Short mmCIF file of C-alpha atoms in Angstrom, two decimals:
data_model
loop_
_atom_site.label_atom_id
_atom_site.label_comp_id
_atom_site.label_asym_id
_atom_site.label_seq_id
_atom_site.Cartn_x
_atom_site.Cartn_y
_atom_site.Cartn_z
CA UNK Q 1 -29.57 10.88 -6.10
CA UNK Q 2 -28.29 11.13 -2.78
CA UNK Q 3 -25.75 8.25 -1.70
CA UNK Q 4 -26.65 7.01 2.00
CA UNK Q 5 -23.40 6.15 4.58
CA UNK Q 6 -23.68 5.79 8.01
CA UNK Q 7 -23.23 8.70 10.28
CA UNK Q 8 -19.54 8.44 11.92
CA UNK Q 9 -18.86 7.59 8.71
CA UNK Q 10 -14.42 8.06 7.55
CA UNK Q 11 -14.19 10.39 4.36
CA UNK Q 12 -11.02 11.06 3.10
CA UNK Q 13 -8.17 10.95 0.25
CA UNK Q 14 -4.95 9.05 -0.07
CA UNK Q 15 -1.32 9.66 -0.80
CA UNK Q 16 2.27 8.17 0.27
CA UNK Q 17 5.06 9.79 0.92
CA UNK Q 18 7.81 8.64 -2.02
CA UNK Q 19 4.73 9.26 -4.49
CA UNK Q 20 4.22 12.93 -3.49
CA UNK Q 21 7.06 14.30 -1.35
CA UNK Q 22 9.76 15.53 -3.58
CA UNK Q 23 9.90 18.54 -5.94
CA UNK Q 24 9.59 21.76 -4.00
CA UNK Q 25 12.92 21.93 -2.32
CA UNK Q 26 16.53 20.59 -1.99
CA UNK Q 27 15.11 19.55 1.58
CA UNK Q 28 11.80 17.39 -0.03
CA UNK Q 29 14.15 15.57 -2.39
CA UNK Q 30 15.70 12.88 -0.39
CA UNK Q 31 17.99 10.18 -2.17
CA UNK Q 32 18.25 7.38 0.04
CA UNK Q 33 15.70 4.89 -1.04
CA UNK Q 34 15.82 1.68 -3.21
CA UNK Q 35 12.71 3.04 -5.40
CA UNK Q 36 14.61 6.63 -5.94
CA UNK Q 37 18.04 4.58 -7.43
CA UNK Q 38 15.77 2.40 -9.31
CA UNK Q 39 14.05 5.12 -11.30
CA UNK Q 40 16.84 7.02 -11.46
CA UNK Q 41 19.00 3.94 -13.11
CA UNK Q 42 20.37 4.62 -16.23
CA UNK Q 43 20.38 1.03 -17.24
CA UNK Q 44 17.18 0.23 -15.33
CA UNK Q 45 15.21 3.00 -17.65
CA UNK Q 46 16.90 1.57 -20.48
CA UNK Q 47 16.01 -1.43 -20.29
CA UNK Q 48 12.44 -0.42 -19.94
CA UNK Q 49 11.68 -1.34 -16.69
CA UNK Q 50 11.02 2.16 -15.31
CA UNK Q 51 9.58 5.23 -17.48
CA UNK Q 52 12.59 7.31 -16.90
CA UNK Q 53 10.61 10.18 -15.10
CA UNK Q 54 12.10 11.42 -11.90
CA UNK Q 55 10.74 11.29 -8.69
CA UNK Q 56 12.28 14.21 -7.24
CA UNK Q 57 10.60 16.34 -9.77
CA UNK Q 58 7.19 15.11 -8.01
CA UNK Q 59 4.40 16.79 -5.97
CA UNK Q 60 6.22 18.78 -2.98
CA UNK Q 61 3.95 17.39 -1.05
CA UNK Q 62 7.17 17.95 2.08
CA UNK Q 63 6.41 21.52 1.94
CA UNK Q 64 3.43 22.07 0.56
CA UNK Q 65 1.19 19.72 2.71
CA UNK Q 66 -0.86 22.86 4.61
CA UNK Q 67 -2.25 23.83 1.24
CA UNK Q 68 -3.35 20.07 0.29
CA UNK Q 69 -4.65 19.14 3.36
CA UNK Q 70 -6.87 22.37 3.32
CA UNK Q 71 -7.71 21.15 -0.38
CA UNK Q 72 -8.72 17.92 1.11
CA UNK Q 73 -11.00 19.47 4.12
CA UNK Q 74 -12.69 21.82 1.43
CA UNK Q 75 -13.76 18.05 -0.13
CA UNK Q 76 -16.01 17.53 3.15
CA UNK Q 77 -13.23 14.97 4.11
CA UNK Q 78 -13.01 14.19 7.94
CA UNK Q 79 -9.45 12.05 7.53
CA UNK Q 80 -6.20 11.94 5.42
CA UNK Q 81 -4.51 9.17 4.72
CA UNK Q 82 -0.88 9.25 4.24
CA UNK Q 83 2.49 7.50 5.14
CA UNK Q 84 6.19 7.60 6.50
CA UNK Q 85 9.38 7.21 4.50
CA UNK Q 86 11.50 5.19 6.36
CA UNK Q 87 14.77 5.61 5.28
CA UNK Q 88 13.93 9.70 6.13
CA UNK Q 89 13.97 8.63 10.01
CA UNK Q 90 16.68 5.95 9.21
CA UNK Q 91 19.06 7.42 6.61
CA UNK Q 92 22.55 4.90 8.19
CA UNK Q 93 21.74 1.33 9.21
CA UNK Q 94 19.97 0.07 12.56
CA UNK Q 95 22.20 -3.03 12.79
CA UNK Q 96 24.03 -2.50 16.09
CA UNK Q 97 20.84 -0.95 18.11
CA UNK Q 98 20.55 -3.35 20.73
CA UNK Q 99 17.44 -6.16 20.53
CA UNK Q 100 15.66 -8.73 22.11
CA UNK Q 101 14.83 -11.07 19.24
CA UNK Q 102 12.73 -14.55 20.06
CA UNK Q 103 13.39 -16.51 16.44
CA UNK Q 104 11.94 -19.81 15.58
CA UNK Q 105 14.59 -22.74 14.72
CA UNK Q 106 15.34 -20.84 11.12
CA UNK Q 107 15.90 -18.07 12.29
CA UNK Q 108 12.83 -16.20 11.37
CA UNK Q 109 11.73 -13.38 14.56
CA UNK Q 110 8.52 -14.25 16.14
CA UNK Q 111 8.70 -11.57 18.70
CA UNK Q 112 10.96 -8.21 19.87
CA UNK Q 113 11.55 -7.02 23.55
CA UNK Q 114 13.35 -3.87 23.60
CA UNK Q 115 15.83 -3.06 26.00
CA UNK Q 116 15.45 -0.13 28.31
CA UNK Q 117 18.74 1.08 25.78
CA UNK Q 118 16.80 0.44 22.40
CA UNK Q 119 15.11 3.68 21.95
CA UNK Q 120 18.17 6.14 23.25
CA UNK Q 121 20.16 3.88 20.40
CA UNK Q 122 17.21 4.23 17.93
CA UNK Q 123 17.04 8.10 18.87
CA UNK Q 124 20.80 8.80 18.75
CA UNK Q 125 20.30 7.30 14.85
CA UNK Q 126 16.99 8.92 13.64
CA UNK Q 127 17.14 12.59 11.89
CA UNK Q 128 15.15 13.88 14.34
CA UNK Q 129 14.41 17.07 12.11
CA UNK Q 130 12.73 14.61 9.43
CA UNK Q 131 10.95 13.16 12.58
CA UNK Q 132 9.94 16.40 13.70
CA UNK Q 133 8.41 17.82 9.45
CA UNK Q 134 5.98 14.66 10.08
CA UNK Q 135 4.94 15.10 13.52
CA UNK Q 136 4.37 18.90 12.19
CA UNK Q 137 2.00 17.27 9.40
CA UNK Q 138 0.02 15.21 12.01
CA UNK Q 139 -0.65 18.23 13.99
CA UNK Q 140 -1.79 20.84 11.46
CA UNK Q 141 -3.95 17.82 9.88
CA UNK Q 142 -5.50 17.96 13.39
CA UNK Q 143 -5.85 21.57 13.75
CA UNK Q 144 -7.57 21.50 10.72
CA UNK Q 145 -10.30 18.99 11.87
CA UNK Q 146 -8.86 15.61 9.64
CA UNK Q 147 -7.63 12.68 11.39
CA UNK Q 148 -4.36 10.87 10.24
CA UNK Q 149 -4.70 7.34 9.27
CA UNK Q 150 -0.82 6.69 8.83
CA UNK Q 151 0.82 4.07 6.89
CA UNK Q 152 3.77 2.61 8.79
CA UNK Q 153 5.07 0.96 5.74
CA UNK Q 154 4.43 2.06 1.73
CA UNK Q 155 6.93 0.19 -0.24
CA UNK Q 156 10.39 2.13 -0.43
CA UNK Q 157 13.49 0.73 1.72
CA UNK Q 158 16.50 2.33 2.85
CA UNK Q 159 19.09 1.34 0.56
CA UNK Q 160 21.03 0.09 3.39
CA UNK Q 161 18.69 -2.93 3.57
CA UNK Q 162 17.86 -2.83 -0.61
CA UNK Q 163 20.39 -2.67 -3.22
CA UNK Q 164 17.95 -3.09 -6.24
CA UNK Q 165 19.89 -3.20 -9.13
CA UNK Q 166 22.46 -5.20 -7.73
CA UNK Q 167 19.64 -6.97 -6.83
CA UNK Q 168 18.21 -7.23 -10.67
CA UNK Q 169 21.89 -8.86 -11.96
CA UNK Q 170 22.22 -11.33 -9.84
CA UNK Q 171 19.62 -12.03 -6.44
CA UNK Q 172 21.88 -14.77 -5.24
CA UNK Q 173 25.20 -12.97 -5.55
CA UNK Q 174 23.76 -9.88 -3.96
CA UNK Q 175 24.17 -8.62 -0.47
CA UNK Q 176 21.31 -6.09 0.55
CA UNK Q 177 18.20 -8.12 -0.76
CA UNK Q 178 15.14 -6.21 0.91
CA UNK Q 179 12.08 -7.93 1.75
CA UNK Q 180 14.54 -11.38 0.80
CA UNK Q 181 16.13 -11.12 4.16
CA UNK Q 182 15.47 -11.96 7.50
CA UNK Q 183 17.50 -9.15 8.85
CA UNK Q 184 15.23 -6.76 6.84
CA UNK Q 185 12.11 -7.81 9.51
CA UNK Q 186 14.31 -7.00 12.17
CA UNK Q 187 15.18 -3.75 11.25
CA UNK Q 188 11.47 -3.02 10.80
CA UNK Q 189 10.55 -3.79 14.01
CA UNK Q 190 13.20 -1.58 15.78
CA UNK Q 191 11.46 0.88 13.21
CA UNK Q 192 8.08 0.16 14.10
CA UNK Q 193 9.18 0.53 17.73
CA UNK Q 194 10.74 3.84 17.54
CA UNK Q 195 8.24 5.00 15.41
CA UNK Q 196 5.21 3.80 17.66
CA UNK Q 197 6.95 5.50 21.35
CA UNK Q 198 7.28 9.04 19.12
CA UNK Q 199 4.51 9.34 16.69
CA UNK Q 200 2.48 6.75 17.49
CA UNK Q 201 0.19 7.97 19.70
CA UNK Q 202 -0.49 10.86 17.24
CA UNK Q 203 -1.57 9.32 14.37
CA UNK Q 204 -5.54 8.05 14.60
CA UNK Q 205 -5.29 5.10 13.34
CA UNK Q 206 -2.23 2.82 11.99
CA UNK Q 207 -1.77 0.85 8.90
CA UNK Q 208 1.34 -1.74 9.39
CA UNK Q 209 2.15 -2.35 5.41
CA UNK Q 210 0.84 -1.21 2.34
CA UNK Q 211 -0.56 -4.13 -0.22
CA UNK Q 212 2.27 -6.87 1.29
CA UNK Q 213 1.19 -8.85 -2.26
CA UNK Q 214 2.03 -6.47 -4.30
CA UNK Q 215 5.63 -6.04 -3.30
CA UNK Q 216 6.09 -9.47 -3.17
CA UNK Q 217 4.20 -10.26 -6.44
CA UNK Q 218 5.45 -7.19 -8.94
CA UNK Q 219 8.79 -7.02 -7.63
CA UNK Q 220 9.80 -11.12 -8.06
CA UNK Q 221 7.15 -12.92 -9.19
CA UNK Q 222 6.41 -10.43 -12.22
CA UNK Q 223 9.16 -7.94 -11.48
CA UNK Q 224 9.78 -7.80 -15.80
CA UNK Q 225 6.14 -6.75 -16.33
CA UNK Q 226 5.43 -4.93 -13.79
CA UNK Q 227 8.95 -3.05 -13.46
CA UNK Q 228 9.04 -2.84 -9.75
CA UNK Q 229 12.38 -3.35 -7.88
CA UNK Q 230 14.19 -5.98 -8.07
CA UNK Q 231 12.48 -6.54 -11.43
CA UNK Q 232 13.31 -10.53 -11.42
CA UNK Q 233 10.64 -13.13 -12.14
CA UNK Q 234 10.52 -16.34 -9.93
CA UNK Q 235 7.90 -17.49 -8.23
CA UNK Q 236 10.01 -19.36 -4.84
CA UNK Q 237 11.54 -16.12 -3.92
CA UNK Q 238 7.85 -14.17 -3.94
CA UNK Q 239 6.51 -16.46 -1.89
CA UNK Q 240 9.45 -15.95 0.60
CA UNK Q 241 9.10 -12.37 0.23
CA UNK Q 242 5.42 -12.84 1.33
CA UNK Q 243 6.50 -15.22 4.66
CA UNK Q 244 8.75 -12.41 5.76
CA UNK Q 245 6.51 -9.63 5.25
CA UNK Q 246 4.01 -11.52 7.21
CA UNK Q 247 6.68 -11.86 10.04
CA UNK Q 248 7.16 -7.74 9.82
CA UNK Q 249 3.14 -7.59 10.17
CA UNK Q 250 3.34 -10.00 13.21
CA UNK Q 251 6.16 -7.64 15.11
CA UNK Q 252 4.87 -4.50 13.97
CA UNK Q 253 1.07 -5.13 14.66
CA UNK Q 254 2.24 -6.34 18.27
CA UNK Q 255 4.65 -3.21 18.70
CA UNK Q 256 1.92 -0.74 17.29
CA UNK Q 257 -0.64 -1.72 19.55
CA UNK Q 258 1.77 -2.00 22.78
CA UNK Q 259 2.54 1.89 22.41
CA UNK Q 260 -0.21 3.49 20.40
CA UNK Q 261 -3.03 2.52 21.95
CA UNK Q 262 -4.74 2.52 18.39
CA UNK Q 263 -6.73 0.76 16.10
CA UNK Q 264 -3.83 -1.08 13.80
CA UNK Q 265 -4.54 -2.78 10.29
CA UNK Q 266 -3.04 -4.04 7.24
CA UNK Q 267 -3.88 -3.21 4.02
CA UNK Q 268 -4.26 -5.64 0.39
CA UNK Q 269 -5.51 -4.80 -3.14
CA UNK Q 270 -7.65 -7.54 -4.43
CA UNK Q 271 -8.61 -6.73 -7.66
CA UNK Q 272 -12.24 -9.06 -8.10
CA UNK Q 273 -11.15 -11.79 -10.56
CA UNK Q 274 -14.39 -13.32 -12.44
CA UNK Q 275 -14.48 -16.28 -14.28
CA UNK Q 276 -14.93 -15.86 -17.89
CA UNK Q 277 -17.65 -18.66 -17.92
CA UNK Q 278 -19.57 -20.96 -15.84
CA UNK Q 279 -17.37 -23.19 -16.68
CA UNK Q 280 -15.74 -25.23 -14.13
CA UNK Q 281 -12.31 -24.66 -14.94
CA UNK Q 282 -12.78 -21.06 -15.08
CA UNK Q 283 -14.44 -21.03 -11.82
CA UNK Q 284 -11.71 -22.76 -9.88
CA UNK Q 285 -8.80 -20.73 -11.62
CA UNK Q 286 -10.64 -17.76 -10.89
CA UNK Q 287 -10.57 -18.75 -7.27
CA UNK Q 288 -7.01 -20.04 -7.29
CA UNK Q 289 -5.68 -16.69 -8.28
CA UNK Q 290 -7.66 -15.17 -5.40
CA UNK Q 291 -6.35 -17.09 -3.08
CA UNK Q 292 -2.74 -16.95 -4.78
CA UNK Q 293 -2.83 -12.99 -4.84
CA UNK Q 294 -4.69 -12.03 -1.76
CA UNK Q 295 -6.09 -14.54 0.73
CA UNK Q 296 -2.77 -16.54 1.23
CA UNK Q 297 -0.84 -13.35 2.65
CA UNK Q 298 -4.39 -12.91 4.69
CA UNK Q 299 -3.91 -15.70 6.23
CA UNK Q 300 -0.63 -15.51 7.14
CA UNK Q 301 -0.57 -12.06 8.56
CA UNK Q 302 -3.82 -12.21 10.21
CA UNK Q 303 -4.15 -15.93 11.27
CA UNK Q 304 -0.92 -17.30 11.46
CA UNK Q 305 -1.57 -19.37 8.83
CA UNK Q 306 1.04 -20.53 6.09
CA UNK Q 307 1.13 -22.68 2.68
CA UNK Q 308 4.04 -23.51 1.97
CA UNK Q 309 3.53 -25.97 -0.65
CA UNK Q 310 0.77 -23.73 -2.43
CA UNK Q 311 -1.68 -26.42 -2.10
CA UNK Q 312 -4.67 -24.43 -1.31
CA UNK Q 313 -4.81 -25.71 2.21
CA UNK Q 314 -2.53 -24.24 5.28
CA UNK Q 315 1.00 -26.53 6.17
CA UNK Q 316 1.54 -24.28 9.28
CA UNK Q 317 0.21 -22.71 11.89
CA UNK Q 318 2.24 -20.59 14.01
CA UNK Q 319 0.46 -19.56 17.43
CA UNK Q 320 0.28 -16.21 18.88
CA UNK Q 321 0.95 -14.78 15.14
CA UNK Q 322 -0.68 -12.08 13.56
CA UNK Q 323 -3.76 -10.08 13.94
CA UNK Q 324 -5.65 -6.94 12.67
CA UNK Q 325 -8.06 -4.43 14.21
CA UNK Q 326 -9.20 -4.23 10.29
CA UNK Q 327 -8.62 -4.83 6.82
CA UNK Q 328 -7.88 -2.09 4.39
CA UNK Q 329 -8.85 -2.51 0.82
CA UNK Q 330 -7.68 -1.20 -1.83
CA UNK Q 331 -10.15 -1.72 -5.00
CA UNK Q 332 -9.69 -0.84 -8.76
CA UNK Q 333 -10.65 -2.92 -11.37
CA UNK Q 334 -12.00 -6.50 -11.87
CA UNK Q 335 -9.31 -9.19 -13.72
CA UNK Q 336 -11.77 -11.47 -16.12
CA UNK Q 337 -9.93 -14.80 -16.10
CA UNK Q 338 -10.06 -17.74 -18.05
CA UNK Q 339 -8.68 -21.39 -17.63
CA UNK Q 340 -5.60 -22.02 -20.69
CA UNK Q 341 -3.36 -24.63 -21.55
CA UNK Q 342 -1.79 -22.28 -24.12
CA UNK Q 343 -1.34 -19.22 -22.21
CA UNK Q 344 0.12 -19.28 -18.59
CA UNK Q 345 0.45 -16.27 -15.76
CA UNK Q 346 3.56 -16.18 -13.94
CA UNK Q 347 4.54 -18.96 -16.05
CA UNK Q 348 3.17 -21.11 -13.41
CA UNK Q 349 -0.62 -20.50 -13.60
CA UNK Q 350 -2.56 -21.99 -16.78
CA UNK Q 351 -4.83 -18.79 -16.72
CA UNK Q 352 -5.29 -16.02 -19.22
CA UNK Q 353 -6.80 -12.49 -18.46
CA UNK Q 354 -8.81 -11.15 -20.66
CA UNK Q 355 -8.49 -7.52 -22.07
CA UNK Q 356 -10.31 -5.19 -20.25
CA UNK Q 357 -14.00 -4.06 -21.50
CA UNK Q 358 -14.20 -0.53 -19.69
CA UNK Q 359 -10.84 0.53 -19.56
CA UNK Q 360 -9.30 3.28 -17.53
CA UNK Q 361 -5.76 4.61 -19.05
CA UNK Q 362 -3.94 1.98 -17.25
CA UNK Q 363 -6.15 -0.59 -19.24
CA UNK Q 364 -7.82 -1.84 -15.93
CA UNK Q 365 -11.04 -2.82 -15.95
CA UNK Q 366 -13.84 -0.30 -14.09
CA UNK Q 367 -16.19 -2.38 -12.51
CA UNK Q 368 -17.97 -1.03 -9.47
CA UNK Q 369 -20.01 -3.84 -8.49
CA UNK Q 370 -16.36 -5.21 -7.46
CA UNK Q 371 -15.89 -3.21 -4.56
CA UNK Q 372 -18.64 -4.72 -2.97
CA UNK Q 373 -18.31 -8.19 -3.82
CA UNK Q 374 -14.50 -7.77 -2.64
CA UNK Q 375 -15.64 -5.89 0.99
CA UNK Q 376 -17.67 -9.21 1.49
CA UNK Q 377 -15.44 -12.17 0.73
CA UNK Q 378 -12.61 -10.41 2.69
CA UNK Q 379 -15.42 -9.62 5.54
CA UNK Q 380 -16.66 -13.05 5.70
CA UNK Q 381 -13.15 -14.75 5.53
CA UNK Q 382 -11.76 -12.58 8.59
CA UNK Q 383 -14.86 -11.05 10.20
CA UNK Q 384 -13.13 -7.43 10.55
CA UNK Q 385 -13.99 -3.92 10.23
CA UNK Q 386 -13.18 -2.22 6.76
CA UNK Q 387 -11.37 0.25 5.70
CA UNK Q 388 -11.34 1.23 1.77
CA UNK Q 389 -8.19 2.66 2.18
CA UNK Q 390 -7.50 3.07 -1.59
CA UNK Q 391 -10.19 3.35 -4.54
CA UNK Q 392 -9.25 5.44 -8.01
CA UNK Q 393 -9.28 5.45 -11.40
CA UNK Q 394 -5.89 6.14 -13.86
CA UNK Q 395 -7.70 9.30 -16.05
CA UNK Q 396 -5.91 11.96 -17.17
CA UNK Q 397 -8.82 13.86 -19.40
CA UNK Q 398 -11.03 13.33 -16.21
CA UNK Q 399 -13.63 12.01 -18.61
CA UNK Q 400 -14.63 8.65 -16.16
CA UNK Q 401 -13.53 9.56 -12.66
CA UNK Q 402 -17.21 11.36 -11.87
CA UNK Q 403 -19.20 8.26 -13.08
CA UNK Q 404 -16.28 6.08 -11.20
CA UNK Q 405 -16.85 7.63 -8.02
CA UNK Q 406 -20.61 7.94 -8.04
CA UNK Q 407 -20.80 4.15 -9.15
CA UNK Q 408 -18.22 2.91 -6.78
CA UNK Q 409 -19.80 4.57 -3.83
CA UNK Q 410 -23.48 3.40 -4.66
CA UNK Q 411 -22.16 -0.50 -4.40
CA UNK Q 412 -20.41 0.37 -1.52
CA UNK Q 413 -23.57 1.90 0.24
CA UNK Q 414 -24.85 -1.37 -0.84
CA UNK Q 415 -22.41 -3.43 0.70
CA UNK Q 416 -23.30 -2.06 4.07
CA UNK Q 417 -26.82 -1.14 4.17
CA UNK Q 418 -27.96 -4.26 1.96
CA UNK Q 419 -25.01 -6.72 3.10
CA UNK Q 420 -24.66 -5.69 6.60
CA UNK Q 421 -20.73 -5.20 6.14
CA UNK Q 422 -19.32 -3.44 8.76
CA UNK Q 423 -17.26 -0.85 6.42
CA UNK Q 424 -15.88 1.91 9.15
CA UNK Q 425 -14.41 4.94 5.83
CA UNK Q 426 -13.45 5.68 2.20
CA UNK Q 427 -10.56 6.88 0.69
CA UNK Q 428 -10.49 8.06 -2.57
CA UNK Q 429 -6.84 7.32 -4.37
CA UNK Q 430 -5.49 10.20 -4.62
CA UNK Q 431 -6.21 13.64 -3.80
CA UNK Q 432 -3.34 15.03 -6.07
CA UNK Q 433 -1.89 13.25 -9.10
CA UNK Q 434 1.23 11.52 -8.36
CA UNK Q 435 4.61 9.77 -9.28
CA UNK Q 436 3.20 6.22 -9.89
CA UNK Q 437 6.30 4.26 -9.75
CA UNK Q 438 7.62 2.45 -12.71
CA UNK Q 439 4.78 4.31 -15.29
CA UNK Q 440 6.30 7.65 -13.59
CA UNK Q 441 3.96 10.68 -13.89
CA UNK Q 442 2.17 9.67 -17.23
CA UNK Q 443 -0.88 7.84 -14.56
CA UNK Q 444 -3.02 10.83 -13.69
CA UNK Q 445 -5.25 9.53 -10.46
CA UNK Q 446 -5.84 13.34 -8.67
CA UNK Q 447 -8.95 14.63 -7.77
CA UNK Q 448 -6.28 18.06 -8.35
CA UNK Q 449 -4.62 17.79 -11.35
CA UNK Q 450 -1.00 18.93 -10.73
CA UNK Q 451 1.63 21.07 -13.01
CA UNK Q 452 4.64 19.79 -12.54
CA UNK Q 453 6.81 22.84 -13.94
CA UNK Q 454 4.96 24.84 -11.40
CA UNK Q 455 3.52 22.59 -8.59
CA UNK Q 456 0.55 24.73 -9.27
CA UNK Q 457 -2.51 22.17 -8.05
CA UNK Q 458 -5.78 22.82 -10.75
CA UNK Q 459 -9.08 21.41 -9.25
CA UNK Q 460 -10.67 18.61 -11.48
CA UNK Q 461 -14.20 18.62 -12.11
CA UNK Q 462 -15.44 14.76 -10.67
CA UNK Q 463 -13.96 16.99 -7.36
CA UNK Q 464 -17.31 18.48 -7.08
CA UNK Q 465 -19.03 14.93 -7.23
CA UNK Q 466 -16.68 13.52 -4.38
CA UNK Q 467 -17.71 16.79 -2.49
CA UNK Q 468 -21.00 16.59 -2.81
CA UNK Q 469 -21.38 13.07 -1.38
CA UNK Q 470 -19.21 13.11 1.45
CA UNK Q 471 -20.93 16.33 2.14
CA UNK Q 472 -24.41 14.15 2.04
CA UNK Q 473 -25.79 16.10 -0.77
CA UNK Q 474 -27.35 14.75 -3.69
CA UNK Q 475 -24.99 13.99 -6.65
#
């Protein structure tokens, strides 16, 4: 069968940087994150948060991006998709660089004027050569025909502004909290500005932050199950988490489309979560963790629009806030819930998920019809373009990923031709196998399987099916 997109149509693969850019070189190794010291924590790894593998024994990606982005234009891609490490540009703090900050009566920034000194400080700061490796990425992606949709934003801090384990023994007592912190949106958006007057321009398209949720969600809410940094477990402090990220959105979104004159987005993973039954109950909790895990940071970043009190209806509504040119999803699985006094999620939710019936290796649940059943709630709610800016399957024998593609991309087709959803490109997650944080490198997701001994990249077969159908032949 041949698999019908629109001409115009985005094809292209996915990486970030901290998942793929160490391991060739002293150079690609680079130290100064919060995600780096937490999987490289002694006591983190033994207490089983992390998997104990080591990111700087990763990809290479720094050096050896000509090579994979040819890999990815042999695919019949037209576009890459890839991101900055901040703390690369940043490696000593931002504090002193003068600002212009306009902050409501808490405190919180609602908008950033630079001064005509901000970006000399900013420069005088920035490691100009790391600044220089990415710009040198942008244009050989170019020269190659694939545009750059760049990711402003994909999880790791500088450890200047994130002191994880500290963070993990006591939140309260410690002093660099991350995402926890006020001054950590302000120091974005001096990032985001610097960022947008030097490469800005360059990229094709701009992503602000990668899956704000998921930060905020696996790193406090279920930071013990999920192992991501700070690894604590209380609902309050995700919620805050989410209200500032959706203040960095707000500043970076405005900067971004000041000084790039392009297309800006933010991205969200909503997994499709289907009641069990008909049953009433399982119909409404099924919604309530929708809203709980995707729409209520939606609404914030986009409309301005905040719950405080969790009630299912907005408390606040700050004007002038927000905005998107798009939303980018990024779909795996579907989360089959159930309504349960016995069992709770988060230990505030009186929901069970059921085990999943088509498993990939990270036991998620393969479900294509998802993708297109999440493309149209999220088009309907916010009536913007779409970007699937991440879709992939955890398979290290490469036994599903063919069948995953083929499947995913047929209810995709049918989300725009048969839905009338505007959906603008695909990315398929992830052109090379990667370091996927705390389950390390055991989670295989390349279309190129990679040897990590050798960095030696080995074509997988379902490579030939992506191929073939952005390519427009029949599959």
């Amino acid at each position: 069968m041949r698999i019908r997109f629109p001409d115009g149509f985005i094809w292209g693969t996915a990486i970030s940087a901290f998942q793929t850019e160490m391991g060739s070189s002293g150079e690609s190794v680079f130290t100064g994150t919060d995600w780096f010291t937490w999987a490289n924590d002694m006591d983190i790894i033994r207490e089983g948060l992390v998997s104990g593998d080591r990111p700087q024994e990763g990809d290479g990606f720094w050096d050896l991006y000509e090579e994979d982005m040819k890999r990815a234009k042999s695919l019949g891609n037209n576009a890459i998709r890839m991101s900055i490490e901040w703390a690369r540009i940043f490696r000593t703090p931002t504090f002193d660089v003068d600002a212009n900050f306009e902050r409501r009566g808490e405190g919180e920034p609602i908008s950033f004027s630079p001064s005509p000194e901000t970006f000399r400080q900013m420069q005088s700061i920035a490691d100009l050569d790391s600044l220089k490796h990415y710009e040198k990425m942008i244009d050989f992606a170019h020269s190659i025909g694939l545009k750059v949709f760049m990711t402003l934003y994909h999880w790791p801090l500088p450890i200047w502004l994130h002191r994880p384990v500290e963070c993990h023994r006591d939140i309260l007592k410690a002093k660099e909290r991350g995402w926890l912190d006020l001054r950590t949106v302000e120091e974005f958006a001096k990032y985001s500005y610097f960022i947008s007057k030097t490469l800005g321009p360059k990229a094709d398209s701009w992503e602000t932050i990668n899956e704000p949720e998921v930060i905020a969600i696996n790193g406090y809410i279920l930071g013990q199950e999920s192992g991501f940094p700070p690894g604590i477990n209380n609902v309050p402090l995700g919620f805050r988490v989410e209200r500032n990220l959706a203040f960095a959105h707000n500043l970076a979104y405005k900067i971004l489309k000041k000084f790039t004159g392009r297309e800006v987005g933010i991205g969200t993973a909503p997994p499709y979560f289907e009641p069990a039954t008909d049953s009433p109950r399982d119909v409404e909790i099924a919604n309530t963790a929708r809203y709980l895990n995707n729409e209520w940071i939606l609404n914030a970043a986009i409309k301005g629009e905040f719950d405080n009190n969790l009630s299912g209806n907005p408390d606040e509504k700050i004007k002038d806030f927000g905005g998107t040119d798009y939303v980018g999803i990024d779909y795996y699985s579907r989360m089959r819930v159930r309504y349960s006094e016995e069992k709770s999620y988060a230990g505030v939710l009186p929901m069970e998920i059921l085990p999943c019936e088509n498993c990939s290796d990270f036991n998620w649940d393969i479900y294509p019809e998802g993708i297109r059943k999440v493309t149209g709630w999220i088009y309907r709610a916010y009536l913007k373009p779409i970007y699937i800016l991440e879709n992939g399957i955890a398979d290290r024998e490469d036994r599903m990923r063919g069948n995953f593609i083929k499947d995913h991309l047929a209810s995709l087709s049918a989300a725009i031709y048969s839905d009338n959803i505007p959906v603008r490109g695909y990315f398929h997650w992830s052109l090379i196998d990667n370091f996927e944080w705390a389950d390390g490198f055991s989670m295989r997701f390349g279309l190129y399987r990679v040897d990590y001994g050798t960095k030696e990249r080995i074509r997988r077969n379902s490579a030939e099916i992506y191929e073939k159908i952005c390519k427009g032949e029949e599959v």
